[in-house]
């Protein structure tokens, strides 16, 4: 852990936030941290106030009620300038500079004078050069093509994203990225927006989440300004909407989105969308809209395999090293341990790397696996260390697949039993310290080679089968409480 005495003289908000967030993660647990804190960023408003900007109003309210007081205690203990944090959601902020740029006396970048827009447009300030351009409040600075790590599961989606960003005259519109939470869809949409604007500074690129589309449309109806809302979207040269699944079940919003997509497609404008499922699997979305979403090109973003996760972890360490948060290289066995103990999404993996960086700092290169486990054991499992047993895993898996625990221990080899049994074995290897022979004995006296085969089979399927990846992720969340 970084000593407070050494940290107290720091004034760079990004470094302070990395340290404070690392400590906070261990205190409030991985689940709450990943949901409410990890997607947020520290910014500075026009009055010079440091603001923690959350993605949603719900996250803002949760932070204000449950974490803001402790955040400020941590912040004041680290900040040499005795500044305090406030919290607001993105919709309240408009265009604000990253805290590190304000601290260094630099203005926020204008994306080459382009016109990247985040809704609601009334809150976004124009850039200093007086051009038509604005900088998006919703886009994240670090989510570019340069920071995206390519792997087997995302190579096709990345190639299509680069094509879209280059304004290539493809035959597919809209382009629809789909895949589980936390594997790069938002990263790709952000990267497309930044690159498309860089290549065509005078184009109007509009990026927003489905949640922001919904809230802004509702506000426009209340303010009787729907005409302005429609014009702000239908005048776009490129429209990017993230997490489209969240418009499901909302009839008027779906109707407006359908009208917007139809108008843009007819005008030959580019549309990029994302969701957690393929278009036709969005059962809460009305059929006509589903049909439009599926009418272009659907690009799956598959769960990452182990090699990609290792590459992402190394990439994050390198980024933190450039920021001065850590020094030296992490040992390969430590990085492998971190990846193997973080079986969830890429966001969870990056959070684990951030925690490692915060607690290790200059000791990173000398850190052993045992030391890393000692430092991060509780953080990686969300709060105080809780021992997960083989029996608990078997019961949880059996319940998830509507089986009896005895089925997993039986000789039955039907697929409906064999696959859940292999998933349970995989989870035992991930979440307990049991050896392969010991796990085999707990599964009806099976040989250790059977367990090894099962674990490797699930590792392989996680990268290939979306449903298996979802099952493993859901079971992991249940086991972590």
Coordinates of C-alpha atoms in Angstrom, one line a residue:
X1 CA 0.0 0.0 0.0
X2 CA 1.3 3.5 -0.8
X3 CA 2.1 5.3 2.4
X4 CA 0.0 8.4 3.1
X5 CA 3.0 10.4 4.1
X6 CA 4.5 9.9 0.6
X7 CA 1.2 10.6 -1.1
X8 CA 0.1 13.6 0.9
X9 CA 2.0 16.0 -1.2
X10 CA 0.4 14.9 -4.5
X11 CA -1.7 17.4 -6.5
X12 CA -2.4 15.5 -9.7
X13 CA -6.1 14.6 -9.4
X14 CA -5.7 11.5 -11.7
X15 CA -3.0 10.0 -9.4
X16 CA -4.9 10.9 -6.3
X17 CA -8.1 9.3 -7.7
X18 CA -6.3 6.1 -8.6
X19 CA -5.0 5.8 -5.1
X20 CA -8.2 6.8 -3.4
X21 CA -10.3 4.5 -5.7
X22 CA -8.0 1.6 -5.0
X23 CA -8.6 1.9 -1.3
X24 CA -12.3 2.5 -1.7
X25 CA -12.7 -0.7 -3.7
X26 CA -11.4 -2.8 -0.9
X27 CA -13.7 -1.1 1.6
X28 CA -17.1 -1.2 -0.3
X29 CA -16.6 -4.4 -2.2
X30 CA -16.1 -5.3 -5.9
X31 CA -19.8 -5.4 -6.8
X32 CA -20.7 -1.9 -5.6
X33 CA -17.4 -0.5 -6.8
X34 CA -17.8 -1.9 -10.4
X35 CA -21.4 -0.7 -10.6
X36 CA -21.1 2.8 -9.3
X37 CA -17.5 4.0 -8.9
X38 CA -15.5 2.3 -11.7
X39 CA -17.5 3.9 -14.6
X40 CA -17.1 7.4 -13.1
X41 CA -14.3 9.9 -13.6
X42 CA -12.9 13.0 -11.9
X43 CA -13.5 16.2 -13.8
X44 CA -13.3 19.9 -13.1
X45 CA -16.2 22.3 -13.7
X46 CA -16.1 25.9 -14.9
X47 CA -15.7 27.1 -11.3
X48 CA -12.7 24.9 -10.7
X49 CA -14.6 22.5 -8.5
X50 CA -13.4 18.8 -8.6
X51 CA -16.4 16.6 -9.6
X52 CA -16.8 12.9 -9.7
X53 CA -18.9 12.4 -12.8
X54 CA -21.1 9.3 -12.7
X55 CA -22.7 7.8 -15.9
X56 CA -26.3 8.1 -14.5
X57 CA -28.3 10.0 -12.0
X58 CA -29.0 6.8 -10.1
X59 CA -25.3 6.2 -9.7
X60 CA -24.8 9.8 -8.5
X61 CA -27.5 9.4 -5.8
X62 CA -26.0 6.1 -4.7
X63 CA -22.5 7.6 -4.4
X64 CA -23.8 10.7 -2.6
X65 CA -25.6 8.5 0.0
X66 CA -23.1 5.7 0.4
X67 CA -19.6 6.7 -0.6
X68 CA -19.1 10.5 -1.0
X69 CA -18.1 11.1 2.7
X70 CA -15.5 8.3 2.7
X71 CA -14.2 9.5 -0.7
X72 CA -13.5 12.9 0.6
X73 CA -11.8 11.5 3.7
X74 CA -9.5 9.5 1.4
X75 CA -9.1 12.4 -1.0
X76 CA -8.2 14.9 1.7
X77 CA -5.7 12.5 3.1
X78 CA -3.9 12.4 -0.2
X79 CA -4.3 15.8 -1.8
X80 CA -1.7 18.4 -1.0
X81 CA -4.1 21.2 -1.9
X82 CA -6.9 20.1 0.5
X83 CA -9.6 20.1 -2.3
X84 CA -12.9 18.3 -1.9
X85 CA -14.9 16.2 -4.3
X86 CA -18.6 16.8 -5.3
X87 CA -20.6 14.3 -7.4
X88 CA -22.8 14.9 -10.4
X89 CA -24.1 12.8 -13.3
X90 CA -23.0 13.2 -16.9
X91 CA -26.2 14.8 -17.9
X92 CA -25.6 17.6 -15.4
X93 CA -22.1 18.3 -16.5
X94 CA -22.0 19.1 -20.2
X95 CA -18.5 19.6 -21.5
X96 CA -15.8 19.7 -18.8
X97 CA -12.1 19.1 -18.9
X98 CA -10.4 16.0 -17.4
X99 CA -9.0 17.0 -14.0
X100 CA -5.5 16.2 -15.0
X101 CA -5.7 18.7 -17.9
X102 CA -7.0 21.5 -15.7
X103 CA -4.3 20.7 -13.1
X104 CA -1.7 21.0 -15.8
X105 CA -3.1 24.2 -17.2
X106 CA -4.3 22.7 -20.4
X107 CA -7.7 23.0 -22.0
X108 CA -9.7 19.9 -22.9
X109 CA -8.9 18.6 -26.4
X110 CA -11.3 19.7 -29.2
X111 CA -10.9 16.7 -31.4
X112 CA -9.4 18.8 -34.2
X113 CA -12.3 21.2 -34.1
X114 CA -14.8 18.5 -34.9
X115 CA -18.4 18.2 -33.9
X116 CA -18.8 15.2 -31.6
X117 CA -22.0 15.7 -29.7
X118 CA -23.3 14.1 -26.5
X119 CA -26.9 14.6 -25.4
X120 CA -28.5 16.7 -24.1
X121 CA -26.9 19.2 -26.5
X122 CA -27.9 22.2 -24.4
X123 CA -25.4 21.2 -21.8
X124 CA -22.4 21.0 -24.1
X125 CA -20.2 24.0 -24.5
X126 CA -18.6 25.0 -27.9
X127 CA -14.9 24.8 -28.3
X128 CA -12.7 27.9 -28.2
X129 CA -12.0 28.1 -32.0
X130 CA -15.7 29.1 -32.7
X131 CA -16.1 26.2 -35.1
X132 CA -19.3 24.2 -35.2
X133 CA -17.6 21.6 -33.1
X134 CA -18.3 20.5 -29.6
X135 CA -16.6 18.0 -27.4
X136 CA -18.7 15.1 -26.2
X137 CA -19.5 14.9 -22.5
X138 CA -20.4 11.2 -22.9
X139 CA -17.2 10.0 -24.6
X140 CA -14.3 8.7 -22.5
X141 CA -10.8 10.0 -23.5
X142 CA -9.0 6.7 -23.1
X143 CA -11.4 4.6 -25.1
X144 CA -9.7 4.9 -28.5
X145 CA -8.5 2.4 -31.1
X146 CA -4.9 2.8 -29.7
X147 CA -6.0 1.5 -26.4
X148 CA -8.2 -1.3 -27.7
X149 CA -6.5 -4.8 -27.4
X150 CA -7.3 -7.1 -30.3
X151 CA -8.0 -10.8 -29.8
X152 CA -9.7 -13.8 -31.4
X153 CA -13.1 -12.9 -30.0
X154 CA -13.2 -9.3 -31.1
X155 CA -11.1 -9.1 -34.3
X156 CA -14.0 -9.0 -36.7
X157 CA -15.8 -6.4 -34.7
X158 CA -12.6 -4.3 -34.5
X159 CA -12.1 -4.5 -38.3
X160 CA -15.7 -3.4 -38.9
X161 CA -15.3 -0.6 -36.3
X162 CA -12.2 0.8 -38.1
X163 CA -14.0 0.6 -41.4
X164 CA -17.0 2.6 -40.0
X165 CA -14.7 5.2 -38.4
X166 CA -12.9 5.7 -41.7
X167 CA -16.3 6.6 -43.3
X168 CA -15.9 3.7 -45.7
X169 CA -18.7 3.3 -48.3
X170 CA -19.8 -0.1 -46.8
X171 CA -23.1 -1.7 -47.8
X172 CA -24.3 -2.2 -44.2
X173 CA -26.3 0.3 -42.3
X174 CA -26.9 0.1 -39.3
X175 CA -23.9 -1.6 -37.8
X176 CA -24.9 -3.4 -34.7
X177 CA -22.3 -4.6 -32.1
X178 CA -23.6 -7.2 -29.6
X179 CA -22.1 -9.2 -26.8
X180 CA -21.9 -9.6 -23.0
X181 CA -21.4 -6.7 -20.6
X182 CA -17.9 -5.5 -20.2
X183 CA -16.1 -6.9 -23.3
X184 CA -15.5 -3.8 -25.4
X185 CA -18.7 -2.7 -27.1
X186 CA -18.6 0.8 -25.4
X187 CA -14.9 1.0 -26.2
X188 CA -15.5 0.4 -29.9
X189 CA -18.3 3.0 -30.1
X190 CA -16.1 5.6 -28.4
X191 CA -13.2 4.8 -30.6
X192 CA -15.3 5.1 -33.7
X193 CA -16.6 8.5 -32.6
X194 CA -13.2 9.9 -31.9
X195 CA -11.6 8.6 -35.1
X196 CA -14.5 9.5 -37.3
X197 CA -14.4 13.1 -36.0
X198 CA -10.6 13.2 -36.4
X199 CA -10.9 12.2 -40.1
X200 CA -13.8 14.5 -40.8
X201 CA -13.6 17.5 -38.5
X202 CA -16.7 19.2 -40.1
X203 CA -19.0 16.2 -39.7
X204 CA -21.6 16.0 -37.0
X205 CA -21.0 12.9 -34.9
X206 CA -23.6 12.2 -32.2
X207 CA -22.8 9.7 -29.5
X208 CA -25.2 8.9 -26.6
X209 CA -26.3 6.0 -24.5
X210 CA -29.9 4.6 -24.8
X211 CA -30.5 5.8 -21.3
X212 CA -29.6 9.4 -22.3
X213 CA -31.7 9.1 -25.5
X214 CA -34.6 8.1 -23.3
X215 CA -34.2 10.8 -20.6
X216 CA -33.6 13.5 -23.1
X217 CA -36.6 12.5 -25.2
X218 CA -38.8 12.5 -22.1
X219 CA -37.5 15.9 -21.0
X220 CA -38.1 17.2 -24.6
X221 CA -41.7 16.0 -24.4
X222 CA -42.2 17.7 -21.0
X223 CA -40.7 20.9 -22.3
X224 CA -42.5 20.7 -25.6
X225 CA -39.3 20.8 -27.5
X226 CA -39.5 17.5 -29.4
X227 CA -38.9 19.3 -32.7
X228 CA -35.5 20.5 -31.5
X229 CA -34.7 17.1 -30.1
X230 CA -35.5 15.4 -33.4
X231 CA -33.5 17.9 -35.4
X232 CA -30.5 17.4 -33.2
X233 CA -30.4 13.7 -34.1
X234 CA -31.6 13.7 -37.7
X235 CA -29.0 16.3 -38.7
X236 CA -26.2 14.0 -37.7
X237 CA -23.8 12.5 -40.2
X238 CA -23.1 9.7 -37.8
X239 CA -25.3 8.5 -34.9
X240 CA -23.9 6.1 -32.3
X241 CA -26.2 4.7 -29.6
X242 CA -24.9 2.5 -26.9
X243 CA -26.9 -0.2 -24.9
X244 CA -30.0 -0.1 -27.1
X245 CA -31.5 -2.9 -25.0
X246 CA -32.6 -0.2 -22.5
X247 CA -35.3 1.2 -24.8
X248 CA -37.1 -2.1 -24.5
X249 CA -40.6 -1.8 -23.1
X250 CA -40.9 2.0 -23.6
X251 CA -43.3 2.4 -26.5
X252 CA -43.0 6.1 -27.3
X253 CA -39.2 6.0 -27.1
X254 CA -39.0 3.0 -29.4
X255 CA -41.3 4.8 -31.9
X256 CA -39.0 7.9 -31.8
X257 CA -35.9 5.8 -32.2
X258 CA -37.4 3.9 -35.1
X259 CA -38.4 7.2 -36.9
X260 CA -34.8 8.6 -36.3
X261 CA -33.2 5.5 -37.7
X262 CA -35.5 5.4 -40.7
X263 CA -34.8 9.1 -41.5
X264 CA -31.0 8.7 -41.2
X265 CA -30.9 5.6 -43.3
X266 CA -32.9 7.2 -46.0
X267 CA -30.5 10.1 -46.0
X268 CA -27.5 7.8 -46.3
X269 CA -26.2 8.7 -42.8
X270 CA -24.2 6.2 -40.8
X271 CA -25.7 4.5 -37.7
X272 CA -23.7 2.5 -35.2
X273 CA -25.5 0.7 -32.3
X274 CA -24.7 -1.8 -29.5
X275 CA -26.6 -4.1 -27.2
X276 CA -26.0 -7.0 -24.9
X277 CA -27.8 -9.4 -27.3
X278 CA -28.3 -9.7 -31.1
X279 CA -31.2 -7.6 -32.5
X280 CA -33.7 -10.4 -32.8
X281 CA -33.0 -11.6 -29.3
X282 CA -34.2 -8.2 -27.8
X283 CA -37.6 -9.5 -27.0
X284 CA -38.7 -6.4 -25.2
X285 CA -38.1 -4.3 -28.3
X286 CA -41.1 -4.1 -30.6
X287 CA -40.8 -6.1 -33.8
X288 CA -40.6 -3.2 -36.3
X289 CA -37.6 -1.7 -34.5
X290 CA -36.0 -5.1 -34.1
X291 CA -36.3 -5.6 -37.8
X292 CA -34.5 -2.3 -38.5
X293 CA -31.8 -3.0 -36.0
X294 CA -31.2 -6.4 -37.7
X295 CA -31.3 -5.0 -41.2
X296 CA -27.6 -4.1 -41.5
X297 CA -24.6 -5.9 -40.2
X298 CA -24.5 -7.6 -36.7
X299 CA -21.0 -7.9 -35.3
X300 CA -20.6 -10.1 -32.2
X301 CA -18.0 -9.1 -29.6
X302 CA -17.2 -12.4 -27.9
X303 CA -16.0 -12.9 -24.4
X304 CA -12.2 -12.8 -24.1
X305 CA -10.0 -15.8 -23.9
X306 CA -7.1 -16.1 -21.4
X307 CA -4.5 -14.7 -23.8
X308 CA -6.6 -11.6 -24.6
X309 CA -7.2 -11.0 -20.9
X310 CA -3.4 -11.2 -20.3
X311 CA -2.8 -8.7 -23.1
X312 CA -5.5 -6.4 -21.7
X313 CA -3.9 -6.6 -18.2
X314 CA -0.4 -5.8 -19.6
X315 CA -1.8 -2.9 -21.6
X316 CA -3.4 -1.5 -18.5
X317 CA -0.2 -1.8 -16.5
X318 CA 1.7 0.0 -19.3
X319 CA -0.9 2.8 -19.3
X320 CA -0.6 3.2 -15.5
X321 CA 3.2 3.2 -15.8
X322 CA 3.0 6.1 -18.3
X323 CA 0.8 8.0 -15.8
X324 CA 3.5 7.4 -13.1
X325 CA 1.2 5.4 -10.9
X326 CA 3.5 2.3 -11.0
X327 CA 7.1 1.7 -12.0
X328 CA 8.7 -1.5 -13.3
X329 CA 7.1 -4.5 -14.9
X330 CA 4.8 -7.0 -13.2
X331 CA 6.1 -10.5 -13.0
X332 CA 4.3 -12.8 -15.6
X333 CA 3.2 -15.3 -12.9
X334 CA 1.6 -12.5 -10.9
X335 CA -0.3 -11.2 -13.9
X336 CA -1.4 -14.7 -14.7
X337 CA -2.6 -15.2 -11.2
X338 CA -4.6 -11.9 -11.4
X339 CA -6.2 -12.9 -14.6
X340 CA -7.1 -16.4 -13.4
X341 CA -8.6 -15.0 -10.2
X342 CA -10.8 -12.4 -12.1
X343 CA -13.0 -14.6 -14.3
X344 CA -15.6 -11.8 -15.0
X345 CA -15.7 -9.1 -17.6
X346 CA -12.8 -7.0 -18.9
X347 CA -14.0 -4.1 -16.8
X348 CA -13.6 -6.3 -13.7
X349 CA -10.1 -7.3 -14.9
X350 CA -9.1 -3.6 -15.4
X351 CA -10.4 -2.9 -11.9
X352 CA -8.3 -5.7 -10.4
X353 CA -5.2 -4.3 -12.3
X354 CA -5.9 -0.8 -10.9
X355 CA -6.2 -2.2 -7.4
X356 CA -2.9 -4.1 -7.8
X357 CA -1.2 -0.9 -9.1
X358 CA -2.6 1.2 -6.2
X359 CA -1.4 -1.2 -3.5
X360 CA 1.9 -2.2 -5.1
X361 CA 3.1 1.1 -6.8
X362 CA 7.0 1.1 -6.9
X363 CA 7.1 -2.5 -5.5
X364 CA 5.2 -3.9 -8.5
X365 CA 8.2 -5.6 -10.2
X366 CA 9.2 -7.3 -7.0
X367 CA 5.7 -8.5 -6.1
X368 CA 5.4 -12.3 -5.8
X369 CA 2.2 -14.3 -6.3
X370 CA 1.8 -15.0 -2.6
X371 CA 2.2 -11.3 -1.8
X372 CA -0.3 -10.3 -4.6
X373 CA -2.8 -12.9 -3.2
X374 CA -2.3 -11.5 0.3
X375 CA -2.8 -7.9 -0.8
X376 CA -5.7 -8.6 -3.2
X377 CA -7.5 -11.7 -1.9
X378 CA -10.4 -9.7 -0.4
X379 CA -10.5 -7.1 -3.1
X380 CA -10.8 -9.6 -5.9
X381 CA -13.7 -11.3 -4.2
X382 CA -15.5 -8.2 -3.2
X383 CA -15.0 -7.1 0.4
X384 CA -13.8 -9.2 3.3
X385 CA -12.4 -12.6 2.2
X386 CA -15.2 -15.2 2.2
X387 CA -14.2 -18.8 1.6
X388 CA -16.1 -20.4 -1.2
X389 CA -16.5 -24.2 -0.8
X390 CA -16.8 -27.0 -3.3
X391 CA -20.2 -27.9 -1.8
X392 CA -21.4 -24.3 -2.2
X393 CA -20.3 -24.3 -5.9
X394 CA -22.0 -27.6 -6.5
X395 CA -25.3 -26.4 -5.0
X396 CA -25.2 -23.1 -6.8
X397 CA -24.5 -24.7 -10.2
X398 CA -27.2 -27.4 -9.7
X399 CA -29.7 -24.7 -8.8
X400 CA -28.7 -22.5 -11.8
X401 CA -29.3 -25.4 -14.2
X402 CA -32.4 -26.8 -12.4
X403 CA -30.6 -30.0 -11.4
X404 CA -30.0 -31.8 -8.1
X405 CA -26.5 -31.6 -6.5
X406 CA -26.4 -35.4 -6.7
X407 CA -26.7 -35.2 -10.5
X408 CA -23.3 -33.5 -10.7
X409 CA -21.7 -36.3 -8.7
X410 CA -23.5 -39.1 -10.6
X411 CA -22.3 -41.1 -13.6
X412 CA -24.8 -39.5 -15.9
X413 CA -23.0 -38.3 -19.1
X414 CA -25.9 -36.6 -20.9
X415 CA -25.0 -33.1 -22.1
X416 CA -27.6 -31.5 -19.8
X417 CA -25.6 -32.8 -16.8
X418 CA -22.1 -33.1 -18.2
X419 CA -21.7 -29.5 -19.2
X420 CA -22.9 -28.1 -15.8
X421 CA -20.6 -30.6 -14.1
X422 CA -17.7 -29.2 -16.1
X423 CA -18.7 -25.7 -15.3
X424 CA -18.8 -26.6 -11.6
X425 CA -15.3 -28.1 -11.8
X426 CA -14.0 -25.0 -13.6
X427 CA -15.5 -22.8 -10.8
X428 CA -13.9 -25.0 -8.1
X429 CA -10.5 -24.5 -9.7
X430 CA -11.1 -20.7 -10.0
X431 CA -12.5 -20.1 -6.5
X432 CA -11.0 -22.7 -4.2
X433 CA -7.4 -23.9 -3.5
X434 CA -8.4 -27.5 -4.1
X435 CA -6.1 -29.6 -6.4
X436 CA -7.4 -31.4 -9.5
X437 CA -7.3 -34.8 -7.7
X438 CA -9.2 -33.3 -4.7
X439 CA -11.8 -31.8 -6.9
X440 CA -12.2 -35.1 -8.7
X441 CA -12.8 -36.9 -5.4
X442 CA -15.5 -34.3 -4.6
X443 CA -17.3 -35.1 -7.9
X444 CA -18.0 -38.8 -7.3
X445 CA -14.4 -40.0 -7.2
X446 CA -13.5 -38.9 -10.7
X447 CA -9.9 -39.0 -12.0
X448 CA -7.9 -35.8 -12.0
X449 CA -7.5 -36.0 -15.8
X450 CA -11.3 -35.8 -16.1
X451 CA -11.3 -32.6 -14.0
X452 CA -8.4 -31.1 -16.0
X453 CA -10.3 -31.9 -19.3
X454 CA -13.5 -30.3 -17.9
X455 CA -11.7 -27.1 -16.8
X456 CA -9.9 -26.7 -20.1
X457 CA -13.1 -27.4 -22.0
X458 CA -14.9 -24.6 -20.2
X459 CA -12.0 -22.2 -20.6
X460 CA -12.2 -22.9 -24.4
X461 CA -16.0 -22.6 -24.5
X462 CA -16.1 -19.2 -22.6
X463 CA -14.3 -17.7 -25.6
X464 CA -16.6 -19.4 -28.1
X465 CA -20.1 -19.8 -26.6
X466 CA -21.9 -16.7 -25.5
X467 CA -24.4 -18.7 -23.4
X468 CA -21.6 -20.5 -21.5
X469 CA -19.8 -17.2 -20.9
X470 CA -23.1 -15.7 -19.5
X471 CA -23.6 -18.8 -17.3
X472 CA -20.1 -18.6 -15.8
X473 CA -20.4 -14.9 -15.2
X474 CA -23.8 -15.2 -13.5
X475 CA -22.6 -18.1 -11.3
X476 CA -19.4 -16.1 -10.4
X477 CA -21.6 -13.2 -9.3
X478 CA -23.8 -15.5 -7.2
X479 CA -20.8 -17.1 -5.5
X480 CA -19.3 -13.8 -4.7
X481 CA -22.5 -12.8 -3.0

